[in-house]
Amino acid sequence: MRSDLMKKGLERAPHRSLFKAMGYTDEEISRPIIGVAHSHNEIIPGHIHLDRIVDAVKAGIRMAGGTPVAFGTIGVCDGIAMNHKGMKYSLASREVIADSVEIMAQAHPFDGLVLVPSCDKITPGMIMAMLRLNIPAVVVSGGPMLTGRHRGRDVHLVSVFEGVGRVKSGQMDESELCELESSACPGCGSCAGMFTANSMNCLAEAIGLALPGNGTVPAVSAARIRLAKHAGMAVMNLVERDIKPRDIATREAFENAMAVDMALGCSTNTVLHVPAIASEAGVDLPLDAFNEVSARTPHIASLIPGGPHSMQQLDEAGGVPAVLAELARGGCAVNLGVMTVTGRPLEENLEGVRICDPEIIRAVDDPYHREGGIAILRGNLAPDGAVVKQSAVAPEMMRHRGPARVYNSEEEAQEAILGGRIKEGDVVVIRYCGPRGGPGMPEMLSPTSAIIGMGLGKSVALLTDGRFSGGTQGACIGHVSPEAADGGPIALVHEGDIIAIDIPARTMTLEVDEAELEKRRSRWQPPAPNITSGYAARYAAMVTSGATGAVLKK
């Protein structure tokens, strides 16, 4: 056993003494020792209940003959960090989370790992560590929050962000907004909808690194506790059979995950996290792979925020297994032979699986859209690519041409939108918000929600070298690469320049001739960095492009 390095033999008597100081018995020490990495804290709704999930995981490990050892990591709540300096630390936290799990599992050689995240950067960070370490491991998340109810309709966190714009535009008064904020998030769990957290927890399941149900079983459900116990038992099977994460996370498995991504209309943040995870597995996953998979994968589930259906409804309809089974039935190139953390190939996991509600998960020959939920755009404004959640774009905005309204920070843009200075037809450009320029590639949920709340969602586009929350809807194009801080073309846009967006053609064009762009390029000077000390400054110095997953330089 790997843990023998810290517990077996005469020379490890001091090590065993330290275990015994914590109350471990000789029997417990002799068993496989399983690390349980979690991010329980009291600042993230998706993590407030993870202590219960961890207890269930530990019970499962003990039932299967192992000894669980829990330890914690940090976590950032993107919603609470949104639209202020805190958001500059959100994406950057992914690397700290991965590093902290690696440090713990190398300093204390566990025989296996169970990773218990729930939200945004924490899930991909833990999976990156899982693949970097490559010891038997299972992911089990805390599960999605239930949707709230407000005056007879389903609501969620993004409803509140959009409510700010509605108050500013006179469509809602402040008393109703107060009522909405009290009902939109009814309890624990990752925010209700196919936002980043739930997207990544579904994709962990689709890759095969989490058990069926991981992405959709509600946080408050007893089934979530049972799933956590099964995860604890599953890791013991993987330890016994020496099945490691890289045996599971192959190129074929990542293609399955991208297919589920397209079928569900997941967050654009998956285009950052999936390549970063693949990199840790030694799998090359270029941006163009997303377009290739999108072209052959229909969008068959229309989920909040781009559609009407909730995560709970997706779960009741059969969840990720039903989506995979339907894609396989429809000939959408699902790889059924890949191994999973059940210890069985995907094909066996899907035996007998069916769609339980064809209104929630449609057949591949009756999709919401013929192509998948995400598109990669290129052009003279984004030579290295940009990303849009096309399943959440209104039909009239799939092609758009309009004048640029240019802002060098999210705060400036937000003030202009809420101040009524953005008009129908405009293209809002928010730059110097990339991985280096932000730093940390801040999410733009506040301005995108403000556009919707101000009634401009079907007439205004927004593009940025930053990124978007999974809660964003509309013609919002992010990850524009190269970023402005690196002198990318987005840095050369002037107020009033015409920008043409053609999502079906996968293009985004700045209608300024090359000679003029060269003049502008010769005069361009990089701005002073926003943060000059501490972790964010170190991150900015080491981070790569959003087009490569914003991983750190090797």
Short mmCIF file of C-alpha atoms in Angstrom, two decimals, residues 236-478:
data_model
loop_
_atom_site.label_atom_id
_atom_site.label_comp_id
_atom_site.label_asym_id
_atom_site.label_seq_id
_atom_site.Cartn_x
_atom_site.Cartn_y
_atom_site.Cartn_z
CA MET A 236 -11.99 1.19 -1.87
CA ASN A 237 -12.84 -0.89 -4.95
CA LEU A 238 -10.57 1.32 -7.05
CA VAL A 239 -7.74 0.93 -4.51
CA GLU A 240 -8.13 -2.86 -4.52
CA ARG A 241 -8.10 -2.97 -8.34
CA ASP A 242 -5.49 -0.20 -8.72
CA ILE A 243 -7.69 1.79 -11.13
CA LYS A 244 -6.28 5.30 -11.31
CA PRO A 245 -7.75 8.59 -12.61
CA ARG A 246 -5.61 8.61 -15.76
CA ASP A 247 -6.93 5.14 -16.60
CA ILE A 248 -10.36 6.81 -16.74
CA ALA A 249 -9.68 10.36 -18.04
CA THR A 250 -8.59 9.49 -21.58
CA ARG A 251 -9.12 11.57 -24.73
CA GLU A 252 -12.24 9.49 -25.42
CA ALA A 253 -13.60 10.24 -21.94
CA PHE A 254 -13.02 13.98 -22.43
CA GLU A 255 -14.90 13.80 -25.74
CA ASN A 256 -17.81 12.22 -23.85
CA ALA A 257 -17.69 15.12 -21.40
CA MET A 258 -17.66 17.68 -24.21
CA ALA A 259 -20.66 15.94 -25.79
CA VAL A 260 -22.58 16.20 -22.51
CA ASP A 261 -21.43 19.83 -22.25
CA MET A 262 -22.99 20.54 -25.65
CA ALA A 263 -26.14 18.53 -24.99
CA LEU A 264 -26.84 20.33 -21.71
CA GLY A 265 -25.77 23.85 -22.73
CA CYS A 266 -23.23 24.11 -19.91
CA SER A 267 -21.32 27.16 -18.71
CA THR A 268 -18.69 28.75 -20.96
CA ASN A 269 -16.28 28.27 -18.05
CA THR A 270 -16.04 24.62 -19.05
CA VAL A 271 -13.89 25.83 -21.96
CA LEU A 272 -11.36 26.98 -19.34
CA HIS A 273 -11.61 24.09 -16.94
CA VAL A 274 -11.88 21.03 -19.18
CA PRO A 275 -8.63 21.78 -21.09
CA ALA A 276 -6.89 22.55 -17.77
CA ILE A 277 -8.03 19.21 -16.36
CA ALA A 278 -7.04 17.44 -19.58
CA SER A 279 -3.59 18.99 -19.36
CA GLU A 280 -3.08 17.34 -15.96
CA ALA A 281 -4.07 14.02 -17.55
CA GLY A 282 -1.55 14.50 -20.36
CA VAL A 283 -4.35 14.90 -22.92
CA ASP A 284 -4.14 17.69 -25.51
CA LEU A 285 -7.54 19.33 -25.93
CA PRO A 286 -7.38 22.34 -28.29
CA LEU A 287 -10.20 24.88 -28.45
CA ASP A 288 -11.26 23.71 -31.91
CA ALA A 289 -12.22 20.34 -30.39
CA PHE A 290 -15.21 22.08 -28.80
CA ASN A 291 -16.50 23.18 -32.19
CA GLU A 292 -15.94 19.70 -33.63
CA VAL A 293 -17.95 18.06 -30.85
CA SER A 294 -20.60 20.81 -30.96
CA ALA A 295 -21.16 20.22 -34.67
CA ARG A 296 -22.11 16.58 -34.09
CA THR A 297 -23.95 16.93 -30.77
CA PRO A 298 -27.47 18.38 -30.52
CA HIS A 299 -28.61 20.51 -27.60
CA ILE A 300 -31.27 18.30 -25.97
CA ALA A 301 -31.86 19.84 -22.52
CA SER A 302 -32.83 23.50 -22.06
CA LEU A 303 -31.83 24.43 -18.54
CA ILE A 304 -31.75 27.56 -16.41
CA PRO A 305 -30.50 30.21 -17.23
CA GLY A 306 -30.90 29.71 -21.00
CA GLY A 307 -34.08 27.63 -20.68
CA PRO A 308 -36.95 26.89 -18.32
CA HIS A 309 -35.90 23.65 -16.64
CA SER A 310 -34.16 23.18 -13.29
CA MET A 311 -31.40 20.84 -12.14
CA GLN A 312 -33.97 18.96 -10.07
CA GLN A 313 -36.06 18.37 -13.19
CA LEU A 314 -32.96 17.18 -15.06
CA ASP A 315 -32.30 14.72 -12.25
CA GLU A 316 -35.88 13.47 -12.31
CA ALA A 317 -35.65 13.04 -16.08
CA GLY A 318 -32.67 10.70 -15.74
CA GLY A 319 -29.73 13.06 -15.32
CA VAL A 320 -26.38 12.72 -17.05
CA PRO A 321 -26.74 8.93 -17.60
CA ALA A 322 -29.96 9.49 -19.57
CA VAL A 323 -28.26 12.20 -21.65
CA LEU A 324 -25.31 9.90 -22.42
CA ALA A 325 -27.63 7.00 -23.24
CA GLU A 326 -29.68 9.16 -25.61
CA LEU A 327 -26.58 10.53 -27.33
CA ALA A 328 -25.29 6.99 -27.77
CA ARG A 329 -28.66 5.81 -29.11
CA GLY A 330 -28.72 8.67 -31.58
CA GLY A 331 -25.26 7.92 -32.95
CA CYS A 332 -23.53 10.98 -31.47
CA ALA A 333 -20.13 9.30 -31.11
CA VAL A 334 -20.25 8.53 -27.38
CA ASN A 335 -17.34 6.31 -26.39
CA LEU A 336 -18.96 3.47 -24.45
CA GLY A 337 -15.81 1.47 -23.71
CA VAL A 338 -14.20 3.99 -21.36
CA MET A 339 -13.59 3.01 -17.73
CA THR A 340 -15.39 4.81 -14.89
CA VAL A 341 -15.07 5.05 -11.10
CA THR A 342 -17.79 2.43 -10.75
CA GLY A 343 -15.07 0.01 -11.82
CA ARG A 344 -17.11 -0.77 -14.91
CA PRO A 345 -17.05 0.63 -18.45
CA LEU A 346 -19.58 3.29 -19.35
CA GLU A 347 -21.55 0.86 -21.50
CA GLU A 348 -22.37 -1.27 -18.44
CA ASN A 349 -23.30 1.80 -16.38
CA LEU A 350 -25.85 2.77 -19.04
CA GLU A 351 -27.59 -0.61 -19.25
CA GLY A 352 -31.33 -0.07 -18.75
CA VAL A 353 -30.97 3.72 -18.51
CA ARG A 354 -33.71 5.68 -20.25
CA ILE A 355 -35.15 9.18 -20.41
CA CYS A 356 -37.92 9.49 -17.80
CA ASP A 357 -39.31 12.80 -19.09
CA PRO A 358 -38.90 13.58 -22.80
CA GLU A 359 -39.95 17.19 -22.20
CA ILE A 360 -36.83 17.75 -20.08
CA ILE A 361 -34.37 15.59 -22.03
CA ARG A 362 -35.38 15.47 -25.68
CA ALA A 363 -34.51 12.82 -28.24
CA VAL A 364 -31.55 13.62 -30.48
CA ASP A 365 -33.86 13.81 -33.49
CA ASP A 366 -36.04 16.42 -31.74
CA PRO A 367 -33.48 18.76 -30.10
CA TYR A 368 -33.77 22.33 -28.93
CA HIS A 369 -30.88 23.15 -31.28
CA ARG A 370 -29.16 21.02 -33.91
CA GLU A 371 -25.75 22.03 -32.59
CA GLY A 372 -24.34 21.99 -29.09
CA GLY A 373 -24.57 24.72 -26.50
CA ILE A 374 -21.09 26.24 -26.89
CA ALA A 375 -19.36 27.78 -29.90
CA ILE A 376 -15.77 28.95 -30.40
CA LEU A 377 -15.47 32.12 -32.51
CA ARG A 378 -12.39 33.42 -34.31
CA GLY A 379 -11.55 36.46 -36.43
CA ASN A 380 -9.30 39.48 -36.48
CA LEU A 381 -10.66 40.48 -33.05
CA ALA A 382 -9.94 37.05 -31.52
CA PRO A 383 -7.21 35.27 -33.53
CA ASP A 384 -6.74 32.69 -30.76
CA GLY A 385 -10.46 32.26 -30.16
CA ALA A 386 -13.39 33.38 -28.02
CA VAL A 387 -16.33 31.49 -26.55
CA VAL A 388 -20.10 31.99 -26.45
CA LYS A 389 -22.95 29.97 -24.93
CA GLN A 390 -24.96 29.92 -28.15
CA SER A 391 -27.82 27.97 -26.60
CA ALA A 392 -28.56 31.01 -24.40
CA VAL A 393 -28.49 33.56 -27.25
CA ALA A 394 -31.77 34.92 -28.63
CA PRO A 395 -32.27 34.00 -32.33
CA GLU A 396 -32.20 37.67 -33.39
CA MET A 397 -28.74 38.07 -31.81
CA MET A 398 -27.05 35.10 -33.50
CA ARG A 399 -25.84 37.65 -36.04
CA HIS A 400 -25.22 41.22 -34.89
CA ARG A 401 -23.37 44.26 -36.15
CA GLY A 402 -23.02 47.44 -34.16
CA PRO A 403 -20.80 50.18 -32.72
CA ALA A 404 -18.34 49.43 -29.94
CA ARG A 405 -18.85 50.98 -26.53
CA VAL A 406 -15.43 50.50 -24.96
CA TYR A 407 -14.62 50.17 -21.24
CA ASN A 408 -11.35 49.26 -19.56
CA SER A 409 -12.99 47.74 -16.50
CA GLU A 410 -16.15 45.94 -15.48
CA GLU A 411 -17.03 48.74 -13.05
CA GLU A 412 -17.05 51.36 -15.83
CA ALA A 413 -19.24 49.18 -18.01
CA GLN A 414 -21.67 48.40 -15.19
CA GLU A 415 -22.08 52.10 -14.43
CA ALA A 416 -22.78 52.85 -18.11
CA ILE A 417 -25.34 50.05 -18.46
CA LEU A 418 -27.25 50.92 -15.29
CA GLY A 419 -26.95 54.64 -16.16
CA GLY A 420 -28.86 54.09 -19.40
CA ARG A 421 -25.93 54.99 -21.67
CA ILE A 422 -26.04 51.71 -23.62
CA LYS A 423 -28.52 51.72 -26.49
CA GLU A 424 -30.09 49.09 -28.72
CA GLY A 425 -27.60 47.80 -31.29
CA ASP A 426 -24.47 48.55 -29.25
CA VAL A 427 -21.58 46.15 -28.67
CA VAL A 428 -20.22 46.57 -25.14
CA VAL A 429 -16.48 45.85 -25.01
CA ILE A 430 -14.93 45.20 -21.58
CA ARG A 431 -11.17 44.69 -21.74
CA TYR A 432 -8.08 44.37 -19.54
CA CYS A 433 -9.99 41.66 -17.69
CA GLY A 434 -8.12 38.60 -18.95
CA PRO A 435 -6.05 36.15 -16.89
CA ARG A 436 -3.13 38.60 -16.73
CA GLY A 437 -4.97 41.88 -17.11
CA GLY A 438 -7.71 41.34 -14.52
CA PRO A 439 -5.80 39.71 -13.07
CA GLY A 440 -7.68 36.46 -12.66
CA MET A 441 -10.13 36.79 -15.56
CA PRO A 442 -13.09 38.11 -13.51
CA GLU A 443 -16.63 36.97 -14.31
CA MET A 444 -19.04 39.48 -15.78
CA LEU A 445 -22.36 38.35 -14.30
CA SER A 446 -23.23 41.83 -13.03
CA PRO A 447 -23.06 43.64 -16.42
CA THR A 448 -24.59 40.76 -18.37
CA SER A 449 -27.47 40.54 -15.88
CA ALA A 450 -27.83 44.32 -15.99
CA ILE A 451 -28.21 44.17 -19.79
CA ILE A 452 -31.01 41.61 -19.38
CA GLY A 453 -32.60 43.56 -16.53
CA MET A 454 -32.54 46.79 -18.57
CA GLY A 455 -34.45 45.04 -21.36
CA LEU A 456 -31.50 44.99 -23.80
CA GLY A 457 -30.90 41.25 -23.96
CA LYS A 458 -32.21 40.95 -27.53
CA SER A 459 -30.46 44.01 -28.92
CA VAL A 460 -27.05 44.44 -27.26
CA ALA A 461 -23.96 42.23 -27.44
CA LEU A 462 -21.12 42.14 -24.93
CA LEU A 463 -17.61 40.87 -25.49
CA THR A 464 -14.66 40.66 -23.12
CA ASP A 465 -11.27 39.12 -22.56
CA GLY A 466 -12.65 38.21 -19.15
CA ARG A 467 -15.20 35.47 -18.66
CA PHE A 468 -18.82 34.90 -17.74
CA SER A 469 -20.70 33.14 -15.02
CA GLY A 470 -22.62 30.07 -16.05
CA GLY A 471 -25.60 32.24 -15.12
CA THR A 472 -24.98 34.56 -18.06
CA GLN A 473 -27.41 34.56 -20.97
CA GLY A 474 -27.52 36.59 -24.17
CA ALA A 475 -24.99 37.46 -26.89
CA CYS A 476 -22.07 37.52 -24.47
CA ILE A 477 -18.71 36.49 -25.90
CA GLY A 478 -15.84 35.89 -23.50
#
